[in-house]
Coordinates of C-alpha atoms in Angstrom, one line a residue:
M1 CA 92.0 149.5 133.1
D2 CA 90.9 149.6 129.5
V3 CA 88.6 152.5 128.6
V4 CA 86.6 152.5 125.4
F5 CA 85.2 155.7 124.0
H6 CA 82.5 155.4 121.3
I7 CA 82.7 159.0 119.9
G8 CA 80.1 158.9 117.1
A9 CA 79.6 160.1 114.6
H10 CA 76.1 161.6 115.0
C11 CA 73.4 160.0 113.0
T12 CA 75.1 156.6 112.8
D13 CA 74.0 154.1 115.5
D14 CA 71.6 156.2 117.6
D15 CA 73.0 154.6 120.8
L16 CA 72.2 151.1 119.5
L17 CA 75.7 149.9 120.3
V18 CA 75.4 150.7 123.9
R19 CA 71.9 149.3 124.1
S20 CA 73.1 146.1 122.5
L21 CA 76.0 145.8 124.9
I22 CA 73.7 146.5 127.9
R23 CA 71.5 143.6 126.7
N24 CA 74.6 141.5 127.4
R25 CA 75.6 143.1 130.6
E26 CA 75.8 139.9 132.7
T27 CA 77.9 138.1 130.1
L28 CA 80.2 141.1 129.8
A29 CA 80.5 141.5 133.6
A30 CA 81.6 138.0 133.9
H31 CA 84.6 139.0 131.7
G32 CA 85.3 142.2 133.6
V33 CA 83.6 144.5 131.0
A34 CA 81.3 147.2 132.3
V35 CA 78.8 149.0 130.1
P36 CA 77.0 151.5 132.4
D37 CA 73.9 153.4 131.5
P38 CA 75.0 156.6 129.7
Q39 CA 73.0 158.9 131.9
S40 CA 75.0 157.8 134.9
Y41 CA 78.3 159.3 133.5
R42 CA 77.6 161.7 130.6
P43 CA 76.9 164.8 132.8
V44 CA 80.0 164.1 134.9
L45 CA 82.3 163.6 132.0
R46 CA 81.0 166.7 130.3
E47 CA 81.7 168.8 133.4
M48 CA 85.2 167.3 133.6
L49 CA 86.0 168.0 129.9
V50 CA 85.0 171.6 130.3
A51 CA 86.9 172.0 133.6
L52 CA 90.1 170.3 132.4
R53 CA 90.2 171.5 128.7
G54 CA 92.9 168.9 127.9
A55 CA 94.8 168.9 131.1
P56 CA 95.2 165.4 132.7
A57 CA 92.6 164.4 135.3
S58 CA 93.9 164.0 138.8
D59 CA 93.5 160.7 140.6
E60 CA 90.6 162.2 142.6
M61 CA 88.8 163.3 139.4
Q62 CA 89.2 159.9 137.9
T63 CA 87.9 158.3 141.0
A64 CA 84.8 160.6 140.8
M65 CA 84.2 159.6 137.2
L66 CA 84.6 155.9 137.9
Q67 CA 82.2 156.2 140.8
A68 CA 79.6 157.8 138.6
A69 CA 80.0 155.2 135.9
L70 CA 80.5 152.1 138.0
D71 CA 78.6 152.9 141.2
G72 CA 81.2 151.2 143.4
K73 CA 81.8 148.2 141.2
T74 CA 85.1 147.2 139.6
A75 CA 85.9 146.4 136.0
K76 CA 88.8 145.7 133.8
R77 CA 87.2 147.3 130.8
L78 CA 84.8 150.3 130.7
V79 CA 82.8 151.3 127.7
L80 CA 81.7 154.9 127.5
T81 CA 79.6 156.3 124.7
N82 CA 78.3 159.7 123.5
P83 CA 77.7 160.8 119.9
S84 CA 78.4 164.4 121.1
F85 CA 81.8 163.6 122.7
L86 CA 83.4 165.6 119.9
C87 CA 80.8 168.4 119.7
M88 CA 77.1 169.0 119.6
P89 CA 75.4 168.4 116.2
Q90 CA 75.1 172.1 115.5
K91 CA 78.9 172.4 115.6
A92 CA 79.8 169.4 113.5
L93 CA 80.3 171.4 110.3
A94 CA 82.5 174.5 110.1
Q95 CA 85.5 175.7 108.1
H96 CA 84.6 173.3 105.3
M97 CA 85.4 170.5 107.7
L98 CA 83.6 167.6 109.5
Y99 CA 84.1 167.9 113.2
P100 CA 86.7 170.7 113.1
M101 CA 87.6 170.2 116.8
A102 CA 87.8 166.4 116.5
G103 CA 91.5 166.2 117.2
E104 CA 91.4 168.6 120.1
K105 CA 88.3 167.0 121.7
A106 CA 89.7 163.5 121.2
H107 CA 92.8 164.6 123.2
W108 CA 90.6 166.0 125.9
L109 CA 88.8 162.7 126.2
A110 CA 92.1 160.8 126.4
Q111 CA 93.2 163.0 129.3
L112 CA 90.2 162.0 131.4
F113 CA 91.9 158.6 132.1
P114 CA 95.5 159.3 131.1
G115 CA 96.9 156.2 132.6
A116 CA 94.4 153.8 131.0
R117 CA 94.8 151.7 127.9
Q118 CA 92.4 153.5 125.5
S119 CA 90.3 152.5 122.5
F120 CA 88.3 154.9 120.4
L121 CA 85.4 153.8 118.1
F122 CA 84.2 156.1 115.3
G123 CA 81.5 155.3 112.7
L124 CA 81.4 157.3 109.4
R125 CA 78.5 158.0 107.0
N126 CA 78.3 159.2 103.4
P127 CA 78.1 163.0 103.6
A128 CA 75.3 162.9 101.0
T129 CA 73.1 161.4 103.7
F130 CA 75.0 162.5 106.8
V131 CA 74.6 166.2 106.3
P132 CA 70.8 166.0 105.8
A133 CA 70.5 163.7 108.8
L134 CA 72.6 166.0 110.9
F135 CA 70.5 169.0 109.8
A136 CA 67.4 167.3 111.0
L137 CA 69.0 166.3 114.3
S138 CA 70.2 169.8 114.9
K139 CA 66.6 171.2 114.9
E140 CA 67.8 174.1 112.9
R141 CA 65.2 175.5 110.4
D142 CA 67.4 177.3 108.0
F143 CA 69.7 174.9 106.1
A144 CA 71.9 177.8 104.8
A145 CA 72.5 179.0 108.3
F146 CA 73.2 175.4 109.5
I147 CA 75.8 174.6 106.9
A148 CA 77.4 178.1 107.5
G149 CA 78.8 178.4 104.0
A150 CA 80.6 175.1 104.1
D151 CA 81.2 173.5 100.7
P152 CA 79.9 170.0 101.0
V153 CA 82.3 168.8 98.3
R154 CA 85.2 169.8 100.6
L155 CA 83.9 167.8 103.6
S156 CA 86.4 165.0 104.1
W157 CA 86.2 162.1 106.6
K158 CA 89.9 161.3 105.8
D159 CA 90.9 164.6 107.2
T160 CA 88.8 164.1 110.3
V161 CA 90.1 160.6 111.0
Q162 CA 93.7 161.8 110.5
R163 CA 93.3 164.6 113.0
I164 CA 91.9 162.1 115.5
R165 CA 94.7 159.6 114.8
N166 CA 97.3 162.3 115.3
A167 CA 95.8 163.4 118.6
L168 CA 95.8 159.8 120.0
P169 CA 99.2 158.3 119.3
G170 CA 98.9 155.7 122.0
A171 CA 95.3 154.7 121.5
E172 CA 93.6 152.1 119.3
L173 CA 91.3 153.7 116.8
T174 CA 88.6 151.6 115.1
V175 CA 86.7 153.0 112.2
W176 CA 83.8 151.7 110.0
C177 CA 81.1 152.8 107.6
N178 CA 77.6 153.2 108.9
E179 CA 76.4 151.8 105.6
D180 CA 78.1 148.5 106.5
T181 CA 76.8 148.1 110.0
P182 CA 74.1 145.5 109.2
L183 CA 76.9 143.2 108.1
I184 CA 79.6 144.0 110.6
W185 CA 77.5 144.6 113.7
P186 CA 78.6 141.3 115.5
D187 CA 82.2 142.3 114.8
L188 CA 81.7 145.8 116.2
M189 CA 80.1 144.5 119.3
Q190 CA 83.1 142.2 119.9
V191 CA 85.6 145.0 119.3
A192 CA 83.8 147.2 121.9
A193 CA 83.7 144.3 124.3
G194 CA 87.4 143.6 123.9
D195 CA 87.7 140.8 121.3
G196 CA 87.1 138.1 123.8
A197 CA 85.4 134.9 122.8
M198 CA 82.0 136.0 124.2
D199 CA 78.7 134.8 122.9
L200 CA 76.9 138.1 122.6
A201 CA 73.2 138.4 121.9
G202 CA 71.9 141.0 119.4
G203 CA 74.3 140.5 116.6
D204 CA 71.4 140.8 114.1
A205 CA 70.0 144.0 115.7
V206 CA 70.8 146.2 112.7
L207 CA 69.9 143.6 110.1
A208 CA 66.5 143.4 111.8
K209 CA 65.9 147.1 111.0
V210 CA 66.6 146.7 107.3
M211 CA 65.5 143.1 106.4
T212 CA 62.1 141.6 106.4
P213 CA 61.3 139.2 109.3
A214 CA 61.0 136.3 107.0
G215 CA 64.4 137.0 105.4
L216 CA 66.1 137.4 108.7
A217 CA 64.6 134.1 109.9
R218 CA 65.9 132.4 106.8
L219 CA 69.4 134.0 107.3
N220 CA 69.5 132.9 110.9
G221 CA 68.4 129.4 110.0
F222 CA 71.2 129.2 107.4
L223 CA 73.8 130.5 109.8
A224 CA 72.6 128.0 112.5
D225 CA 73.1 125.2 110.0
S226 CA 76.5 126.4 109.0
P227 CA 78.4 126.9 112.3
A228 CA 81.8 126.4 110.6
L229 CA 81.6 129.6 108.6
D230 CA 84.2 132.2 109.4
P231 CA 83.2 135.8 110.0
A232 CA 84.0 136.8 106.4
A233 CA 81.8 134.0 105.0
R234 CA 79.0 135.0 107.5
R235 CA 79.1 138.6 106.3
R236 CA 78.9 137.4 102.6
A237 CA 75.9 135.3 103.5
A238 CA 74.2 138.2 105.3
A239 CA 74.9 140.5 102.3
A240 CA 73.3 137.9 99.9
F241 CA 70.2 137.6 102.1
L242 CA 70.0 141.4 102.6
D243 CA 70.2 141.9 98.8
K244 CA 67.1 139.6 98.5
Y245 CA 65.1 140.5 101.5
A246 CA 65.9 144.2 102.2
I247 CA 63.0 146.5 103.3
P248 CA 63.2 149.1 100.5
E249 CA 62.2 152.1 102.6
A250 CA 64.8 151.1 105.2
V251 CA 67.7 151.1 102.8
E252 CA 66.8 153.8 100.4
E253 CA 67.1 157.4 101.5
E254 CA 65.4 160.4 99.9
I255 CA 67.5 163.6 100.0
D256 CA 65.7 166.9 99.8
L257 CA 67.9 169.9 100.5
P258 CA 68.0 173.2 98.7
G259 CA 70.6 173.1 95.9
W260 CA 71.4 169.4 96.4
T261 CA 71.2 168.0 92.9
G262 CA 71.7 164.4 91.8
E263 CA 75.1 165.4 90.4
L264 CA 76.2 166.8 93.8
I265 CA 75.0 163.6 95.6
E266 CA 76.9 161.4 93.2
T267 CA 80.0 163.6 93.6
L268 CA 79.8 163.4 97.4
T269 CA 79.3 159.6 97.2
D270 CA 82.3 159.2 95.0
R271 CA 84.5 161.3 97.3
Y272 CA 83.3 159.3 100.3
A273 CA 84.4 156.1 98.6
E274 CA 87.8 157.7 98.0
D275 CA 88.1 158.8 101.6
I276 CA 87.2 155.3 102.9
A277 CA 89.8 153.7 100.7
A278 CA 92.4 156.1 102.1
I279 CA 91.3 155.7 105.7
A280 CA 91.4 151.9 105.4
A281 CA 95.0 152.2 104.3
M282 CA 96.1 154.6 107.1
P283 CA 98.7 153.3 109.6
G284 CA 97.3 152.8 113.1
I285 CA 93.7 152.4 111.9
R286 CA 91.6 149.3 112.5
F287 CA 89.1 149.4 109.8
L288 CA 86.0 147.1 109.9
A289 CA 85.0 146.2 106.4
A290 CA 81.9 144.4 105.2

């Protein structure tokens, strides 16, 4: 069996990927791909992770997890998602690091189904907007207490991804930028589903959040009239339409945190771009680019 773990990060897709795949459940099932409702398996997997702490799950444990996820059905590929697989939002920043336990927790996840062929999906986000969004998600009131002395300039996705890659030598690791999801969403859905030639609905689900309805209708009309376009050309077309028909408040984020100046935000954004370039060049990384 193939097992796919969508491990976050927090404040990226808000479970939209699993909802989009569930929308295609019948099509996916015909290809042997199961996308169960997260509430059916998240509590069981959480209990197993705590109990095993990185030890390999027994056959009986794996059967119990599959029963919770599949409810007696069979599948060749199982998609499991949880933005808190690596940790809760309150623990995502520590030691001047993003997800300090990322490598360890990724290993724990892999040991839930040690005999399966495994894929891990991980979306990234500019720390300039990720940290404020994570703070809001955490429900903490004191930002200084939340960030716990971490220097935002030292927060590196490159380091986090490298720790995950090192912990999963036999797994496929797919990484992308949350900022690119409107343009790469159909590709991401296909990667999660297993790269089969499936006609999946909902490929414009993210574009619909950031583009005016009129603009989206025009883009879809253009794409319908241009069936021969390859994926890269379709992404370029989507980018051009988004540039013209974007909803301003949906693509512009206001950052209001104590001590976060425009200069700091620019520095974080520049370092993020450097991290992304390094990640895209890492051996063993499948990077989805817009």
